[in-house]
């Protein structure tokens, strides 16, 4: 659940992140690893790892409660950082241990996952379901997300 308010201009460069070894083609193991790294990065609020898996020209569409938002890589990462700094007790738990993978060709594939997000924001506990589909391309021997489509549904809120 991202706090999608107007975003200040952010640097287009990603923070330093771990480097993956170069690969020659996408396979299910690589995509599963990438999906697990992505979900772990979100759960651990690890912006460097999160940014490392995104291409600089990624196309990101987020639909939250019927409102659609289009973000650049810099805006997407800035939203995570801003959200993480304003919420408490954040939990991001994938609904299953696996990501769904489909390989279009040796250089292009898709992985999907869903997760339950829970957080405390302004005295209200929010819980929602995030479903994400990511298109990955092999670029210069590195698998990078080039398109992300995210659907977020808030289905519980309790004022404390």
Short mmCIF file of C-alpha atoms in Angstrom, two decimals, residues 2-153:
data_model
loop_
_atom_site.label_atom_id
_atom_site.label_comp_id
_atom_site.label_asym_id
_atom_site.label_seq_id
_atom_site.Cartn_x
_atom_site.Cartn_y
_atom_site.Cartn_z
CA UNK A 2 1.82 3.06 -1.20
CA UNK A 3 1.06 6.57 -0.03
CA UNK A 4 0.61 8.04 -3.50
CA UNK A 5 0.78 11.77 -3.10
CA UNK A 6 2.63 14.13 -5.46
CA UNK A 7 6.27 13.11 -5.61
CA UNK A 8 9.16 15.55 -5.37
CA UNK A 9 11.80 15.18 -8.08
CA UNK A 10 14.08 12.31 -7.13
CA UNK A 11 17.41 11.27 -8.57
CA UNK A 12 17.11 8.84 -11.47
CA UNK A 13 19.95 6.69 -10.20
CA UNK A 14 19.30 3.76 -7.93
CA UNK A 15 21.11 3.44 -4.63
CA UNK A 16 24.06 1.03 -4.56
CA UNK A 17 22.87 -2.56 -4.66
CA UNK A 18 24.21 -6.08 -4.84
CA UNK A 19 25.40 -7.13 -8.30
CA UNK A 20 24.13 -10.37 -9.83
CA UNK A 21 26.37 -12.50 -12.02
CA UNK A 22 25.69 -12.18 -15.77
CA UNK A 23 23.42 -14.83 -17.24
CA UNK A 24 22.83 -15.91 -20.83
CA UNK A 25 19.09 -16.65 -20.69
CA UNK A 26 16.16 -16.38 -18.32
CA UNK A 27 15.01 -19.55 -16.61
CA UNK A 28 12.54 -20.46 -13.90
CA UNK A 29 15.18 -20.63 -11.15
CA UNK A 30 16.45 -17.12 -11.96
CA UNK A 31 12.91 -15.71 -11.99
CA UNK A 32 12.01 -17.45 -8.72
CA UNK A 33 15.15 -16.04 -7.11
CA UNK A 34 14.38 -12.58 -8.46
CA UNK A 35 10.81 -12.75 -7.14
CA UNK A 36 11.98 -13.84 -3.71
CA UNK A 37 14.63 -11.09 -3.62
CA UNK A 38 11.99 -8.52 -4.54
CA UNK A 39 9.51 -9.63 -1.87
CA UNK A 40 12.29 -9.87 0.75
CA UNK A 41 13.49 -6.37 -0.18
CA UNK A 42 10.00 -4.93 0.34
CA UNK A 43 9.50 -6.83 3.60
CA UNK A 44 12.91 -5.66 4.89
CA UNK A 45 12.54 -2.08 3.58
CA UNK A 46 15.71 -2.58 1.50
CA UNK A 47 15.54 0.14 -1.14
CA UNK A 48 18.96 -0.69 -2.69
CA UNK A 49 18.01 -4.29 -3.48
CA UNK A 50 14.56 -3.21 -4.63
CA UNK A 51 16.04 -0.64 -7.03
CA UNK A 52 18.71 -3.02 -8.35
CA UNK A 53 16.08 -5.25 -9.94
CA UNK A 54 14.36 -2.42 -11.82
CA UNK A 55 15.40 -1.11 -15.23
CA UNK A 56 15.93 2.64 -15.37
CA UNK A 57 13.10 2.91 -17.92
CA UNK A 58 10.62 0.64 -16.10
CA UNK A 59 6.92 1.24 -16.75
CA UNK A 60 5.04 1.03 -13.44
CA UNK A 61 1.27 1.11 -13.10
CA UNK A 62 -0.32 0.95 -9.65
CA UNK A 63 -4.06 0.64 -9.17
CA UNK A 64 -5.23 1.36 -5.64
CA UNK A 65 -8.91 1.22 -4.84
CA UNK A 66 -9.90 2.08 -8.42
CA UNK A 67 -7.36 4.88 -8.91
CA UNK A 68 -4.55 4.28 -11.39
CA UNK A 69 -1.10 5.84 -11.02
CA UNK A 70 1.84 5.73 -13.45
CA UNK A 71 5.28 6.04 -11.88
CA UNK A 72 8.89 6.23 -12.95
CA UNK A 73 11.54 4.19 -11.19
CA UNK A 74 12.60 7.21 -9.11
CA UNK A 75 8.99 7.97 -8.11
CA UNK A 76 8.32 4.32 -7.22
CA UNK A 77 11.38 4.09 -4.97
CA UNK A 78 10.67 7.50 -3.42
CA UNK A 79 7.11 6.34 -2.62
CA UNK A 80 8.44 3.30 -0.80
CA UNK A 81 10.91 5.39 1.19
CA UNK A 82 8.28 7.99 2.09
CA UNK A 83 5.72 5.34 3.02
CA UNK A 84 8.17 3.38 5.13
CA UNK A 85 9.11 6.55 7.03
CA UNK A 86 5.48 7.40 7.90
CA UNK A 87 4.07 4.00 8.85
CA UNK A 88 4.69 1.72 11.79
CA UNK A 89 4.54 -2.04 12.31
CA UNK A 90 4.84 -2.74 8.57
CA UNK A 91 4.50 -6.36 7.48
CA UNK A 92 4.69 -7.69 3.93
CA UNK A 93 3.95 -11.40 3.69
CA UNK A 94 3.70 -13.24 0.37
CA UNK A 95 0.52 -15.32 0.22
CA UNK A 96 2.59 -18.34 -0.84
CA UNK A 97 6.27 -19.19 -0.80
CA UNK A 98 6.46 -19.33 -4.58
CA UNK A 99 6.15 -16.86 -7.39
CA UNK A 100 4.33 -17.78 -10.58
CA UNK A 101 6.71 -17.76 -13.55
CA UNK A 102 6.11 -17.86 -17.29
CA UNK A 103 8.94 -17.62 -19.80
CA UNK A 104 8.11 -16.01 -23.15
CA UNK A 105 11.57 -16.53 -24.66
CA UNK A 106 15.18 -16.75 -23.35
CA UNK A 107 15.28 -12.94 -22.94
CA UNK A 108 11.77 -12.13 -21.64
CA UNK A 109 9.63 -13.58 -18.87
CA UNK A 110 6.97 -12.72 -16.32
CA UNK A 111 6.71 -13.40 -12.61
CA UNK A 112 3.66 -12.81 -10.45
CA UNK A 113 3.09 -12.83 -6.72
CA UNK A 114 0.60 -11.64 -4.16
CA UNK A 115 1.17 -10.49 -0.60
CA UNK A 116 -0.72 -9.31 2.43
CA UNK A 117 0.41 -5.92 3.73
CA UNK A 118 -0.36 -4.72 7.24
CA UNK A 119 0.64 -1.40 8.77
CA UNK A 120 -0.23 1.19 11.37
CA UNK A 121 -0.81 4.64 9.88
CA UNK A 122 -2.23 7.61 11.78
CA UNK A 123 -3.76 5.46 14.50
CA UNK A 124 -5.43 3.15 11.99
CA UNK A 125 -4.40 -0.44 11.26
CA UNK A 126 -4.60 -1.03 7.50
CA UNK A 127 -4.56 -4.45 5.87
CA UNK A 128 -4.64 -5.13 2.18
CA UNK A 129 -3.85 -7.50 -0.64
CA UNK A 130 -1.20 -6.58 -3.21
CA UNK A 131 -1.07 -8.49 -6.49
CA UNK A 132 1.86 -7.76 -8.78
CA UNK A 133 2.86 -8.86 -12.27
CA UNK A 134 6.39 -8.07 -13.44
CA UNK A 135 7.81 -8.39 -16.94
CA UNK A 136 11.53 -9.12 -16.88
CA UNK A 137 14.00 -8.76 -19.73
CA UNK A 138 17.58 -9.89 -19.92
CA UNK A 139 19.70 -6.77 -20.52
CA UNK A 140 23.49 -7.02 -20.76
CA UNK A 141 23.37 -10.34 -18.91
CA UNK A 142 21.22 -8.98 -16.07
CA UNK A 143 17.55 -9.76 -15.48
CA UNK A 144 15.70 -6.47 -14.93
CA UNK A 145 12.03 -5.66 -14.41
CA UNK A 146 10.87 -3.51 -17.32
CA UNK A 147 7.17 -3.37 -16.47
CA UNK A 148 5.29 -3.75 -13.20
CA UNK A 149 1.53 -3.80 -12.81
CA UNK A 150 0.35 -3.63 -9.20
CA UNK A 151 -3.20 -3.95 -7.86
CA UNK A 152 -3.79 -3.01 -4.22
CA UNK A 153 -7.02 -3.66 -2.34
#
